[in-house]
Short mmCIF file of C-alpha atoms in Angstrom, two decimals:
data_model
loop_
_atom_site.label_atom_id
_atom_site.label_comp_id
_atom_site.label_asym_id
_atom_site.label_seq_id
_atom_site.Cartn_x
_atom_site.Cartn_y
_atom_site.Cartn_z
CA MET A 1163 8.57 -9.05 -9.99
CA SER A 1164 8.47 -11.26 -6.91
CA THR A 1165 8.09 -15.03 -6.96
CA LEU A 1166 4.48 -14.64 -5.85
CA ASP A 1167 3.85 -12.22 -8.70
CA SER A 1168 5.29 -14.72 -11.14
CA MET A 1169 3.08 -17.51 -9.81
CA ALA A 1170 0.02 -15.29 -10.06
CA TRP A 1171 0.82 -14.40 -13.63
CA GLU A 1172 1.21 -18.03 -14.55
CA ASN A 1173 -2.25 -18.78 -13.19
CA ASP A 1174 -3.87 -16.04 -15.26
CA MET A 1175 -3.29 -16.54 -18.98
CA SER A 1176 -4.36 -13.10 -20.12
CA VAL A 1177 -1.75 -11.05 -21.98
CA PRO A 1178 -0.97 -7.35 -21.47
CA SER A 1179 -0.44 -5.05 -24.39
CA MET A 1180 3.03 -3.82 -25.31
CA ASP A 1181 1.73 -0.26 -24.87
CA ALA A 1182 1.11 -1.01 -21.21
CA ALA A 1183 4.56 -2.46 -20.78
CA LEU A 1184 6.09 0.57 -22.48
CA GLU A 1185 4.17 2.86 -20.14
CA VAL A 1186 5.58 1.02 -17.13
CA LEU A 1187 9.14 0.91 -18.44
CA SER A 1188 9.55 4.11 -20.42
CA HIS A 1189 11.37 6.08 -17.66
CA ASP A 1190 14.77 7.39 -18.53
CA SER A 1191 15.76 7.94 -14.91
CA THR A 1192 17.68 5.37 -12.93
CA THR A 1193 14.92 5.09 -10.36
CA ILE A 1194 12.17 2.62 -11.11
CA GLU A 1195 9.11 2.76 -8.94
CA PRO A 1196 7.76 -0.66 -7.95
CA GLN A 1197 4.67 -1.37 -9.93
CA GLY A 1198 2.93 -4.27 -11.59
CA PRO A 1199 1.87 -4.66 -15.19
CA ALA A 1200 -0.72 -2.13 -16.23
CA ALA A 1201 -2.95 -4.26 -18.35
CA GLY A 1202 -2.93 -7.67 -16.74
CA PRO A 1203 -0.92 -10.83 -16.28
CA VAL A 1204 1.17 -12.60 -18.82
CA PRO A 1205 2.27 -16.22 -18.76
CA LEU A 1206 5.98 -16.54 -18.03
CA PRO A 1207 7.89 -19.41 -19.60
CA ASP A 1208 9.82 -21.75 -17.37
CA PRO A 1209 13.46 -20.68 -17.09
CA ALA A 1210 16.07 -22.93 -18.58
CA ILE A 1211 17.19 -25.64 -16.21
CA ASP A 1212 20.45 -24.78 -14.48
CA PRO A 1213 23.12 -27.43 -14.03
CA GLY A 1214 22.73 -27.44 -10.28
CA ASN A 1215 22.69 -25.16 -7.27
CA VAL A 1216 24.89 -26.87 -4.70
CA ASP A 1217 28.59 -27.44 -4.74
CA LYS A 1218 29.32 -29.70 -1.83
CA SER A 1219 33.02 -29.85 -2.58
CA SER A 1220 33.46 -26.13 -2.04
CA THR A 1221 35.29 -24.95 1.05
CA SER A 1222 34.12 -21.36 0.77
CA HIS A 1223 31.03 -19.54 -0.25
CA SER A 1224 31.64 -16.84 -2.80
CA PHE A 1225 32.68 -16.02 -6.26
CA GLY A 1226 35.26 -14.00 -8.07
CA GLU A 1227 35.74 -10.31 -8.53
CA ALA A 1228 33.74 -7.15 -8.90
CA ASP A 1229 34.14 -3.46 -8.25
CA THR A 1230 32.65 -0.06 -8.51
CA SER A 1231 31.92 3.40 -9.52
CA SER A 1232 33.12 5.56 -12.36
CA ASP A 1233 31.47 7.99 -14.66
CA SER A 1234 34.52 8.28 -16.86
CA ILE A 1235 34.50 7.39 -20.55
CA SER A 1236 34.92 3.73 -21.25
CA PRO A 1237 38.29 2.57 -22.53
CA ILE A 1238 36.37 0.69 -25.17
CA SER A 1239 34.37 3.57 -26.51
CA ILE A 1240 33.48 3.72 -30.16
CA PRO A 1241 35.43 6.20 -32.27
CA GLY A 1242 33.97 9.66 -31.84
CA SER A 1243 33.61 10.24 -35.56
CA SER A 1244 31.62 7.05 -36.17
CA ALA A 1245 27.86 7.02 -36.27
CA LEU A 1246 26.06 4.11 -34.61
CA ASP A 1247 25.02 2.60 -37.93
CA SER A 1248 28.60 2.70 -39.13
CA TYR A 1249 29.72 1.08 -35.90
CA LEU A 1250 27.16 -1.67 -36.25
CA GLY A 1251 28.43 -2.40 -39.72
CA GLU A 1252 31.91 -3.10 -38.38
CA ASP A 1253 33.00 -6.34 -36.76
CA MET A 1254 33.31 -4.74 -33.34
CA PHE A 1255 31.51 -7.54 -31.54
CA ALA A 1256 31.93 -10.32 -34.11
CA LEU A 1257 28.33 -10.06 -35.24
CA ASP A 1258 27.71 -11.91 -38.44
CA GLY A 1259 26.52 -10.09 -41.54
CA SER A 1260 22.85 -10.86 -41.15
CA GLU A 1261 22.80 -9.74 -37.56
CA SER A 1262 24.66 -6.46 -37.91
CA GLY A 1263 23.07 -5.62 -41.25
CA ALA A 1264 19.54 -6.24 -39.98
CA TRP A 1265 20.26 -4.20 -36.90
CA ALA A 1266 21.56 -1.26 -38.91
CA ASP A 1267 18.91 -1.36 -41.61
CA GLY A 1268 15.92 -2.33 -39.51
CA GLN A 1269 15.26 -5.38 -41.71
CA GLY A 1270 14.73 -8.97 -40.67
CA GLY A 1271 17.57 -11.41 -40.17
CA THR A 1272 18.16 -14.91 -38.95
CA ASP A 1273 19.56 -13.69 -35.63
CA ILE A 1274 17.00 -10.97 -34.95
CA LEU A 1275 15.04 -11.76 -31.81
CA GLN A 1276 11.68 -13.33 -32.53
CA PRO A 1277 8.75 -12.21 -30.34
CA LEU A 1278 8.84 -13.74 -26.85
CA SER A 1279 5.79 -14.30 -24.68
CA PHE A 1280 6.70 -11.03 -22.97
CA MET A 1281 9.50 -9.22 -24.81
CA LEU A 1282 11.04 -6.27 -23.00
CA PRO A 1283 11.47 -2.90 -24.72
CA HIS A 1284 14.86 -1.19 -24.83
CA SER A 1285 13.95 1.06 -21.91
CA ALA A 1286 13.54 -1.93 -19.57
CA PHE A 1287 17.31 -2.50 -19.61
CA LEU A 1288 18.39 1.14 -19.47
CA PRO A 1289 18.35 1.68 -15.65
CA TYR A 1290 20.47 -1.41 -15.09
CA VAL A 1291 22.93 -0.54 -17.83
CA ARG A 1292 23.32 2.92 -16.31
CA MET A 1293 23.79 1.44 -12.84
CA PHE A 1294 26.36 -0.98 -14.23
CA PHE A 1295 28.47 1.81 -15.69
CA LYS A 1296 28.08 3.90 -12.56
CA ARG A 1297 29.02 1.28 -9.98
CA LEU A 1298 30.28 -1.98 -11.51
CA TYR A 1299 32.28 -0.95 -14.53
CA PRO A 1300 35.84 -0.52 -13.20
CA VAL A 1301 36.36 -4.26 -12.66
CA PHE A 1302 34.27 -5.19 -15.70
CA PRO A 1303 35.86 -2.90 -18.34
CA VAL A 1304 34.71 -5.06 -21.23
CA VAL A 1305 31.56 -3.30 -22.45
CA ASP A 1306 31.30 -0.16 -24.57
CA ARG A 1307 29.55 2.57 -22.58
CA ASP A 1308 28.78 4.91 -25.47
CA TYR A 1309 27.64 2.10 -27.73
CA LEU A 1310 25.09 0.63 -25.34
CA LEU A 1311 23.73 3.92 -24.05
CA VAL A 1312 23.29 5.37 -27.55
CA LEU A 1313 21.55 2.20 -28.63
CA LEU A 1314 19.14 2.13 -25.67
CA GLU A 1315 18.48 5.87 -25.45
CA SER A 1316 18.28 6.85 -29.12
CA ASP A 1317 14.79 7.34 -30.53
CA ASP A 1318 16.11 6.18 -33.89
CA HIS A 1319 16.67 2.65 -32.61
CA LYS A 1320 13.92 2.16 -29.99
CA GLU A 1321 11.60 0.44 -32.42
CA GLN A 1322 14.25 -1.77 -34.01
CA PRO A 1323 14.40 -5.33 -32.68
CA LEU A 1324 17.56 -6.27 -30.84
CA PRO A 1325 19.74 -9.14 -32.03
CA ALA A 1326 19.09 -12.25 -29.96
CA GLY A 1327 22.68 -12.31 -28.71
CA LEU A 1328 22.56 -8.72 -27.52
CA TYR A 1329 19.14 -9.18 -25.91
CA SER A 1330 20.47 -12.20 -23.99
CA PHE A 1331 23.47 -10.20 -22.83
CA LEU A 1332 21.36 -7.24 -21.64
CA ALA A 1333 19.04 -9.55 -19.70
CA ALA A 1334 21.95 -11.37 -18.04
CA LEU A 1335 23.67 -8.07 -17.18
CA SER A 1336 20.46 -6.67 -15.66
CA ALA A 1337 20.00 -9.76 -13.50
CA ALA A 1338 23.63 -9.62 -12.36
CA VAL A 1339 23.35 -5.92 -11.43
CA ILE A 1340 20.27 -6.61 -9.29
CA VAL A 1341 21.82 -9.43 -7.28
CA GLN A 1342 25.36 -8.04 -7.10
CA LEU A 1343 24.13 -4.76 -5.59
CA ASN A 1344 21.21 -6.45 -3.80
CA LEU A 1345 18.89 -3.79 -5.19
CA ALA A 1346 15.72 -5.52 -4.04
CA ASP A 1347 16.68 -5.33 -0.35
CA THR A 1348 17.14 -1.81 1.04
CA ASP A 1349 15.67 -2.25 4.53
CA THR A 1350 19.03 -2.12 6.31
CA HIS A 1351 20.73 0.40 4.06
CA GLU A 1352 20.56 3.24 6.58
CA ALA A 1353 21.90 0.99 9.32
CA GLN A 1354 24.86 0.13 7.08
CA ASN A 1355 25.58 3.80 6.45
CA ARG A 1356 25.34 4.62 10.16
CA THR A 1357 27.78 1.84 10.99
CA PHE A 1358 30.37 2.45 8.29
CA GLY A 1359 29.39 5.86 6.95
CA GLY A 1360 31.78 8.74 6.68
CA GLY A 1361 34.51 6.78 4.96
CA GLY A 1362 36.01 8.04 1.74
CA ASN A 1363 35.08 11.23 -0.03
CA ASP A 1364 31.92 9.94 -1.67
CA THR A 1365 28.99 12.08 -0.53
CA GLU A 1366 26.65 11.13 -3.35
CA PRO A 1367 23.43 9.53 -2.05
CA ILE A 1368 22.88 5.89 -2.88
CA PRO A 1369 20.01 5.64 -5.37
CA ASN A 1370 16.93 3.62 -4.49
CA LEU A 1371 16.58 1.45 -7.56
CA TRP A 1372 13.64 -0.88 -7.03
CA PRO A 1373 13.60 -3.42 -9.84
CA ALA A 1374 10.46 -3.39 -11.96
CA PHE A 1375 11.20 -7.06 -12.71
CA SER A 1376 12.96 -9.65 -10.64
CA ALA A 1377 16.43 -10.89 -11.48
CA GLN A 1378 14.92 -14.31 -12.13
CA PHE A 1379 12.61 -12.81 -14.73
CA PHE A 1380 15.58 -11.31 -16.56
CA ILE A 1381 17.29 -14.70 -16.46
CA THR A 1382 14.19 -16.28 -18.00
CA GLN A 1383 14.27 -13.70 -20.78
CA CYS A 1384 17.97 -14.34 -21.31
CA MET A 1385 17.48 -18.09 -21.67
CA GLN A 1386 14.55 -17.68 -24.04
CA ALA A 1387 16.45 -15.33 -26.31
CA ARG A 1388 19.58 -17.50 -26.19
CA GLN A 1389 17.69 -20.43 -27.59
CA GLN A 1390 16.88 -18.49 -30.76
CA ARG A 1391 20.40 -18.68 -32.16
CA ASP A 1392 23.02 -21.41 -32.27
CA PHE A 1393 25.38 -19.62 -29.90
CA ILE A 1394 27.38 -22.79 -29.23
CA ALA A 1395 28.30 -23.32 -32.87
CA ASP A 1396 28.70 -19.62 -33.64
CA PRO A 1397 29.89 -17.80 -30.48
CA ASN A 1398 30.90 -14.16 -30.38
CA GLU A 1399 31.85 -11.65 -27.73
CA TRP A 1400 28.23 -11.24 -26.64
CA THR A 1401 28.16 -15.00 -26.04
CA ILE A 1402 31.18 -14.83 -23.72
CA LEU A 1403 29.81 -11.87 -21.78
CA THR A 1404 26.36 -13.43 -21.43
CA SER A 1405 27.90 -16.54 -19.88
CA PHE A 1406 30.06 -14.37 -17.62
CA PHE A 1407 27.13 -12.38 -16.23
CA LEU A 1408 25.15 -15.58 -15.77
CA PHE A 1409 28.09 -16.69 -13.66
CA ALA A 1410 27.95 -13.44 -11.68
CA TYR A 1411 24.21 -13.87 -11.14
CA HIS A 1412 24.48 -17.43 -9.82
CA GLY A 1413 27.63 -16.68 -7.83
CA ASN A 1414 25.96 -13.87 -5.92
CA LEU A 1415 23.10 -16.23 -5.07
CA ASP A 1416 25.52 -18.88 -3.71
CA GLN A 1417 24.59 -21.30 -6.46
CA TYR A 1418 28.15 -22.52 -6.79
CA GLN A 1419 27.68 -25.36 -9.23
CA SER A 1420 25.70 -23.22 -11.66
CA ALA A 1421 28.17 -20.36 -11.26
CA TRP A 1422 31.10 -22.67 -12.01
CA TYR A 1423 29.28 -24.06 -15.04
CA TYR A 1424 28.75 -20.63 -16.61
CA LEU A 1425 32.27 -19.46 -15.79
CA ARG A 1426 33.68 -22.52 -17.55
CA GLU A 1427 31.26 -21.91 -20.42
CA ALA A 1428 32.59 -18.36 -20.82
CA ILE A 1429 36.16 -19.68 -20.72
CA GLY A 1430 35.31 -22.30 -23.32
CA PHE A 1431 33.94 -19.69 -25.72
CA THR A 1432 37.04 -17.57 -25.07
CA GLN A 1433 39.22 -20.47 -26.12
CA THR A 1434 37.01 -21.15 -29.15
CA LEU A 1435 37.55 -17.58 -30.33
CA GLY A 1436 41.27 -17.88 -29.58
CA LEU A 1437 41.40 -14.99 -27.12
CA ASP A 1438 43.99 -16.93 -25.11
CA GLU A 1439 46.41 -16.99 -28.05
CA SER A 1440 48.52 -14.00 -29.00
CA ASP A 1441 48.36 -14.81 -32.74
CA THR A 1442 44.61 -14.16 -32.71
CA TYR A 1443 45.22 -10.46 -32.13
CA THR A 1444 47.45 -10.03 -35.17
CA GLY A 1445 45.79 -7.78 -37.74
CA LEU A 1446 43.01 -6.55 -35.44
CA ASP A 1447 42.48 -2.84 -34.98
CA THR A 1448 43.59 -1.48 -31.60
CA GLU A 1449 40.08 -0.99 -30.20
CA THR A 1450 38.99 -4.56 -30.96
CA ALA A 1451 42.28 -6.13 -29.86
CA GLN A 1452 42.36 -4.31 -26.53
CA ARG A 1453 38.69 -4.99 -25.78
CA ARG A 1454 39.14 -8.71 -26.37
CA CYS A 1455 42.35 -8.65 -24.36
CA ARG A 1456 40.45 -7.22 -21.39
CA ILE A 1457 37.79 -9.91 -21.73
CA PHE A 1458 40.47 -12.57 -21.50
CA TRP A 1459 42.11 -11.01 -18.43
CA LEU A 1460 38.76 -10.52 -16.69
CA LEU A 1461 38.13 -14.23 -17.02
CA PHE A 1462 41.69 -15.00 -15.90
CA ILE A 1463 41.24 -12.91 -12.72
CA THR A 1464 37.82 -14.36 -11.96
CA GLU A 1465 38.84 -17.97 -12.51
CA ARG A 1466 41.93 -17.65 -10.30
CA ALA A 1467 39.89 -16.13 -7.45
CA TYR A 1468 37.16 -18.74 -7.81
CA ALA A 1469 39.69 -21.58 -8.01
CA ILE A 1470 41.17 -20.55 -4.67
CA GLN A 1471 37.85 -19.93 -2.96
CA HIS A 1472 36.35 -23.25 -4.05
CA ARG A 1473 39.44 -25.43 -4.50
CA ARG A 1474 39.05 -25.80 -8.25
CA ARG A 1475 41.54 -26.26 -11.03
CA ALA A 1476 42.37 -23.19 -13.11
CA VAL A 1477 42.41 -23.54 -16.90
CA LEU A 1478 43.54 -20.16 -18.17
CA GLY A 1479 47.15 -19.09 -17.88
CA PRO A 1480 48.84 -15.73 -18.51
CA THR A 1481 49.34 -16.61 -22.17
CA ILE A 1482 48.90 -13.16 -23.73
CA ASP A 1483 50.19 -9.69 -22.96
CA LEU A 1484 48.40 -7.55 -20.42
CA PRO A 1485 46.19 -4.74 -21.78
CA ARG A 1486 48.14 -1.67 -22.86
CA VAL A 1487 47.30 1.24 -20.60
CA PHE A 1488 47.91 4.08 -23.03
CA ASP A 1489 46.08 2.40 -25.90
CA SER A 1490 42.82 2.97 -24.03
CA ARG A 1491 40.54 5.98 -23.71
CA ASP A 1492 40.75 5.78 -19.91
CA PRO A 1493 44.37 4.97 -18.96
CA ARG A 1494 43.71 5.37 -15.24
CA LEU A 1495 40.97 2.77 -15.23
CA VAL A 1496 42.93 0.31 -17.34
CA PHE A 1497 45.98 0.80 -15.11
CA GLY A 1498 43.89 -0.27 -12.12
CA PHE A 1499 42.61 -3.29 -14.00
CA VAL A 1500 46.14 -4.28 -15.07
CA THR A 1501 47.39 -3.92 -11.48
CA LEU A 1502 44.72 -6.34 -10.26
CA ALA A 1503 45.64 -8.77 -13.04
CA GLN A 1504 49.28 -8.62 -11.94
CA VAL A 1505 48.25 -9.62 -8.41
CA PHE A 1506 46.64 -12.77 -9.79
CA THR A 1507 49.54 -13.62 -12.09
CA SER A 1508 51.43 -14.20 -8.83
CA VAL A 1509 48.87 -16.87 -7.97
CA ASP A 1510 50.57 -19.53 -10.04
CA GLU A 1511 49.48 -23.10 -10.64
CA SER A 1512 51.70 -24.51 -7.88
CA LEU A 1513 49.99 -22.34 -5.26
CA ILE A 1514 46.51 -23.22 -6.53
CA THR A 1515 47.39 -26.92 -6.56
CA ALA A 1516 48.85 -26.80 -3.05
CA TRP A 1517 45.72 -25.07 -1.73
CA ARG A 1518 43.38 -27.38 -3.64
CA HIS A 1519 45.05 -30.56 -2.37
CA GLN A 1520 45.56 -29.36 1.18
CA PRO A 1521 43.71 -31.82 3.47
CA LEU A 1522 40.72 -30.18 5.07
CA PRO A 1523 41.84 -30.92 8.66
CA GLY A 1524 45.07 -29.06 7.88
CA ALA A 1525 48.60 -29.91 6.92
CA VAL A 1526 51.74 -27.90 6.30
CA ASP A 1527 52.57 -27.44 2.65
CA THR A 1528 55.86 -29.06 1.72
CA SER A 1529 55.95 -28.09 -1.94
CA HIS A 1530 59.08 -26.06 -2.64
CA LYS A 1531 57.51 -24.34 -5.64
CA ALA A 1532 54.36 -23.46 -3.70
CA SER A 1533 56.50 -22.09 -0.87
CA GLN A 1534 58.33 -19.84 -3.31
CA SER A 1535 55.02 -18.58 -4.68
CA ALA A 1536 53.68 -18.02 -1.18
CA ALA A 1537 56.76 -16.02 -0.22
CA ARG A 1538 55.79 -13.39 -2.79
CA PHE A 1539 52.76 -12.47 -0.71
CA LEU A 1540 54.42 -12.85 2.69
CA CYS A 1541 57.37 -10.64 1.78
CA HIS A 1542 55.63 -8.23 -0.57
CA PRO A 1543 55.02 -4.78 0.96
CA ASP A 1544 51.50 -3.44 1.17
CA ALA A 1545 50.17 -2.28 -2.17
CA ALA A 1546 49.05 1.12 -0.86
CA GLY A 1547 51.88 2.98 -2.56
CA VAL A 1548 51.33 1.20 -5.85
CA THR A 1549 47.62 1.97 -5.86
CA SER A 1550 47.72 5.57 -4.66
CA GLU A 1551 46.83 6.91 -8.11
CA ILE A 1552 44.14 4.30 -8.83
CA GLU A 1553 40.43 5.04 -8.60
CA GLU A 1554 39.04 4.12 -5.16
CA THR A 1555 36.87 1.20 -6.11
CA GLN A 1556 39.68 -0.52 -7.96
CA ARG A 1557 42.11 0.36 -5.18
CA LEU A 1558 39.84 -1.37 -2.67
CA ASP A 1559 39.71 -4.44 -4.88
CA ILE A 1560 43.50 -4.60 -5.17
CA LEU A 1561 44.24 -3.95 -1.50
CA ILE A 1562 41.62 -6.30 -0.07
CA THR A 1563 42.50 -9.04 -2.54
CA HIS A 1564 46.15 -8.70 -1.54
CA TYR A 1565 45.29 -8.93 2.19
CA TRP A 1566 43.05 -11.91 1.55
CA LEU A 1567 45.69 -13.79 -0.43
CA ARG A 1568 48.34 -13.04 2.19
CA VAL A 1569 46.21 -14.51 4.96
CA LEU A 1570 45.36 -17.60 2.90
CA VAL A 1571 49.07 -18.10 2.21
CA CYS A 1572 49.73 -17.90 5.97
CA GLN A 1573 47.03 -20.50 6.50
CA LEU A 1574 48.67 -22.71 3.90
CA ARG A 1575 52.06 -22.35 5.58
CA ILE A 1576 50.94 -23.17 9.12
CA GLY A 1577 48.01 -25.52 8.53
CA HIS A 1578 44.63 -25.57 10.26
CA THR A 1579 44.99 -27.74 13.38
CA GLN A 1580 45.73 -26.26 16.79
CA GLN A 1581 48.85 -28.40 17.15
CA LEU A 1582 50.34 -27.05 13.92
CA ILE A 1583 49.42 -23.47 14.75
CA ALA A 1584 50.90 -23.73 18.24
CA GLY A 1585 54.23 -24.77 16.72
CA ALA A 1586 54.18 -22.30 13.86
CA ASP A 1587 56.66 -19.51 13.33
CA THR A 1588 55.45 -16.48 15.28
CA THR A 1589 56.31 -14.32 12.28
CA ILE A 1590 53.56 -16.04 10.31
CA THR A 1591 50.93 -15.82 13.06
CA ARG A 1592 51.68 -12.14 13.63
CA CYS A 1593 51.42 -11.55 9.89
CA VAL A 1594 47.81 -12.75 10.10
CA LEU A 1595 47.11 -10.32 12.94
CA ASP A 1596 48.77 -7.36 11.23
CA THR A 1597 47.04 -8.08 7.93
CA SER A 1598 43.68 -8.34 9.70
CA ARG A 1599 44.27 -4.91 11.25
CA ASN A 1600 45.15 -3.43 7.87
CA LEU A 1601 42.05 -4.96 6.31
CA LEU A 1602 39.76 -3.57 9.00
CA GLN A 1603 41.30 -0.13 8.64
CA THR A 1604 40.78 -0.26 4.88
CA ILE A 1605 37.11 -1.24 4.96
CA SER A 1606 36.32 1.14 7.84
CA SER A 1607 37.66 4.16 5.96
CA ALA A 1608 36.19 3.22 2.58
CA SER A 1609 32.96 4.38 1.01
CA PRO A 1610 30.25 1.79 1.77
CA LYS A 1611 28.76 2.19 -1.70
CA ARG A 1612 32.04 1.32 -3.35
CA LEU A 1613 32.63 -1.64 -1.07
CA GLU A 1614 29.14 -3.00 -1.78
CA SER A 1615 29.84 -3.04 -5.48
CA HIS A 1616 32.25 -5.91 -4.92
CA GLY A 1617 29.23 -8.10 -4.29
CA ILE A 1618 29.36 -11.30 -2.33
CA GLY A 1619 33.07 -11.65 -3.09
CA MET A 1620 33.80 -8.94 -0.52
CA GLU A 1621 31.84 -10.82 2.15
CA GLN A 1622 33.77 -13.98 1.31
CA LYS A 1623 37.16 -12.33 1.71
CA ILE A 1624 36.26 -10.68 5.02
CA TYR A 1625 35.00 -14.00 6.32
CA ASP A 1626 38.09 -15.89 5.17
CA VAL A 1627 40.43 -13.46 6.94
CA ALA A 1628 38.37 -13.43 10.14
CA SER A 1629 38.06 -17.22 10.08
CA CYS A 1630 41.82 -17.62 9.77
CA LEU A 1631 42.31 -15.23 12.67
CA CYS A 1632 39.97 -17.43 14.76
CA SER A 1633 42.04 -20.48 13.85
CA ILE A 1634 45.23 -18.70 14.91
CA LEU A 1635 43.70 -17.70 18.24
CA ALA A 1636 42.55 -21.26 18.90
CA GLY A 1637 46.11 -22.55 18.59
CA LEU A 1638 47.90 -19.93 20.72
CA ASP A 1639 48.91 -20.45 24.33
CA THR A 1640 47.39 -18.23 26.98
CA ALA A 1641 50.46 -16.04 27.47
CA GLU A 1642 50.78 -15.14 23.79
CA PHE A 1643 47.05 -14.51 23.53
CA SER A 1644 47.15 -11.99 26.38
CA THR A 1645 50.00 -9.98 24.85
CA ASP A 1646 50.47 -9.84 21.09
CA PHE A 1647 46.91 -10.90 20.26
CA PHE A 1648 45.12 -8.89 22.93
CA SER A 1649 43.34 -6.79 20.25
CA ALA A 1650 42.14 -9.80 18.23
CA PRO A 1651 38.66 -10.00 19.87
CA ASP A 1652 38.02 -6.38 18.89
CA LEU A 1653 39.02 -7.16 15.30
CA LEU A 1654 36.61 -10.08 15.17
CA HIS A 1655 33.85 -7.97 16.69
CA ASN A 1656 34.29 -5.28 14.05
CA PHE A 1657 34.37 -7.81 11.20
CA MET A 1658 31.05 -9.18 12.49
CA ILE A 1659 29.56 -5.67 12.65
CA PHE A 1660 30.63 -5.16 9.05
CA LEU A 1661 28.89 -8.37 7.95
CA THR A 1662 25.73 -7.40 9.85
CA GLY A 1663 24.65 -4.75 7.33
CA PHE A 1664 26.91 -5.12 4.32
CA ARG A 1665 25.07 -4.95 0.96
CA ASN A 1666 21.83 -3.99 2.71
CA HIS A 1667 21.37 -7.32 4.46
CA GLU A 1668 22.81 -9.60 7.11
CA SER A 1669 25.54 -11.59 5.45
CA GLN A 1670 25.21 -15.35 5.34
CA TYR A 1671 28.77 -15.46 6.71
CA LEU A 1672 27.87 -13.63 9.92
CA GLN A 1673 26.39 -16.61 11.76
CA PRO A 1674 29.22 -19.10 11.05
CA LEU A 1675 31.81 -16.46 11.96
CA ALA A 1676 29.96 -15.57 15.18
CA GLU A 1677 29.80 -19.25 16.16
CA LYS A 1678 33.50 -19.79 15.46
CA ALA A 1679 34.55 -16.61 17.28
CA THR A 1680 32.35 -17.43 20.27
CA THR A 1681 33.86 -20.91 20.55
CA VAL A 1682 37.41 -19.60 20.37
CA LEU A 1683 36.96 -16.68 22.76
CA ALA A 1684 34.94 -18.70 25.24
CA ALA A 1685 37.79 -21.20 25.43
CA ARG A 1686 40.07 -18.35 26.48
CA LEU A 1687 37.69 -17.07 29.17
CA LEU A 1688 36.40 -20.29 30.74
CA PRO A 1689 39.00 -22.13 32.89
CA SER A 1690 37.20 -25.45 32.41
CA SER A 1691 38.03 -25.40 28.72
CA PHE A 1692 41.77 -25.51 29.36
CA ALA A 1693 43.64 -28.76 29.80
CA PRO A 1694 44.55 -29.32 33.48
CA THR A 1695 48.14 -28.55 34.45
CA THR A 1696 50.44 -31.05 36.15
CA THR A 1697 49.93 -29.34 39.53
CA ASN A 1698 46.16 -29.54 39.14
CA ARG A 1699 46.33 -33.24 38.31
CA GLU A 1700 48.48 -33.91 41.40
CA VAL A 1701 46.03 -32.07 43.63
CA ASP A 1702 43.12 -34.01 42.11
CA GLN A 1703 44.93 -37.29 42.81
CA GLU A 1704 45.60 -36.31 46.44
CA VAL A 1705 41.95 -35.38 46.97
CA ALA A 1706 40.78 -38.62 45.39
CA SER A 1707 43.18 -40.62 47.64
CA TYR A 1708 42.00 -38.76 50.75
CA GLU A 1709 38.31 -39.28 49.90
CA GLY A 1710 38.96 -42.97 49.23
#
């Protein structure tokens, strides 16, 4: 539903029947044809007020992590011998007795969702849940595939009301899927495939999933349902995941302050439930313990990435063991997730603090501890060998994150000003060039669909690397630019081409990168932009004396 549709509905107070809504939303396929309500408008409630949309203290414009495509069985699948009703009766998602019992028995309960002004049927969420498991699951391995799909697809449960907490989660997840994959904007999809097509082995066509409702409408539904239970006083795993996908929604829309708010909210609920303490896991069955462990590490990864991108303070530390690979139903997927977590455990507090307190004009870091942490990325070999057995979408996440962190560490070591860069160790400046080449090679040979599933975070990392390369070029003397860095303009050009059509639209980072690259390269091509040499100044003085 577009904004105009929403406004029109608010002006017409007639209400459609649920039968009409079911007719619109009863497809089981992942393709939803764009269509309006069959029976007439319905008044939409105002969405809950967000804590703000602008973060003026940020130095970058993206959010944390995301990744892509797998049809494999979830590592958090329910036991094969358990029926859904039996599963609901267990404490798998910390549902209280009234909620799980009412869900299983079809009877009322204090947490069962009360009728909203326009309550969505189960089938409304199904296409987005399927798309999530198909393209976004490998970096979000915290939701049970079998559990959700059985619940949403089974005829036995279609008429049963969803718990308010689960309804909120499904609405937040649906909104996040729409904005992360930019499903509402497919005009430039073919151009993207022509530019970067042919990479990887993925020949499966990209589905055209036109949302029947806007992401904002799902957010409105999420907020309405959330208000029906005291989720602050009685949080559970659904509460954490709802806050996390609200973060993902706002982060992909560049609403940094709101995104930070919901990320911290998810972290706060995690701490309330004790998921950051190893003692909490004592006595839990393996499935529950490992699922909650992955939730903790997902938040750890995301917060560390966001803290670097936006110069924030990280709260979570590596206080519990990493997920156990062979205690999962999909060891390969969990191995990829653990490998990414290990990358971010190297981003320790000293490095985050040094980056956060680095003056914006640029200064060389003098912290011994931060220098030791930085050396891990500068000296560490490329992760290609480590990730050779990891699924492609996770491998892309690990490799590109590693390249991004390496370049940021180089930036930290040499500063931002031209004077500091000109005097920097050539080993560091060449590291930026070599890493930029490796990054371009990686994204050029990758499947576009899998790259897009990283969301706006991928755009941010490409921009950060290209921006650092521009800064390096601006500080080099002419001789060094014409030799070692001769290929740098081509790298910048290809990064800009990538941002032209990535995620089916022109990236917001394209224009600032183009302006920065133009300024830097023009300074190398126009003689007037160079400082006059001593010989030139002497000639100018002689001419002035003669003319006088």
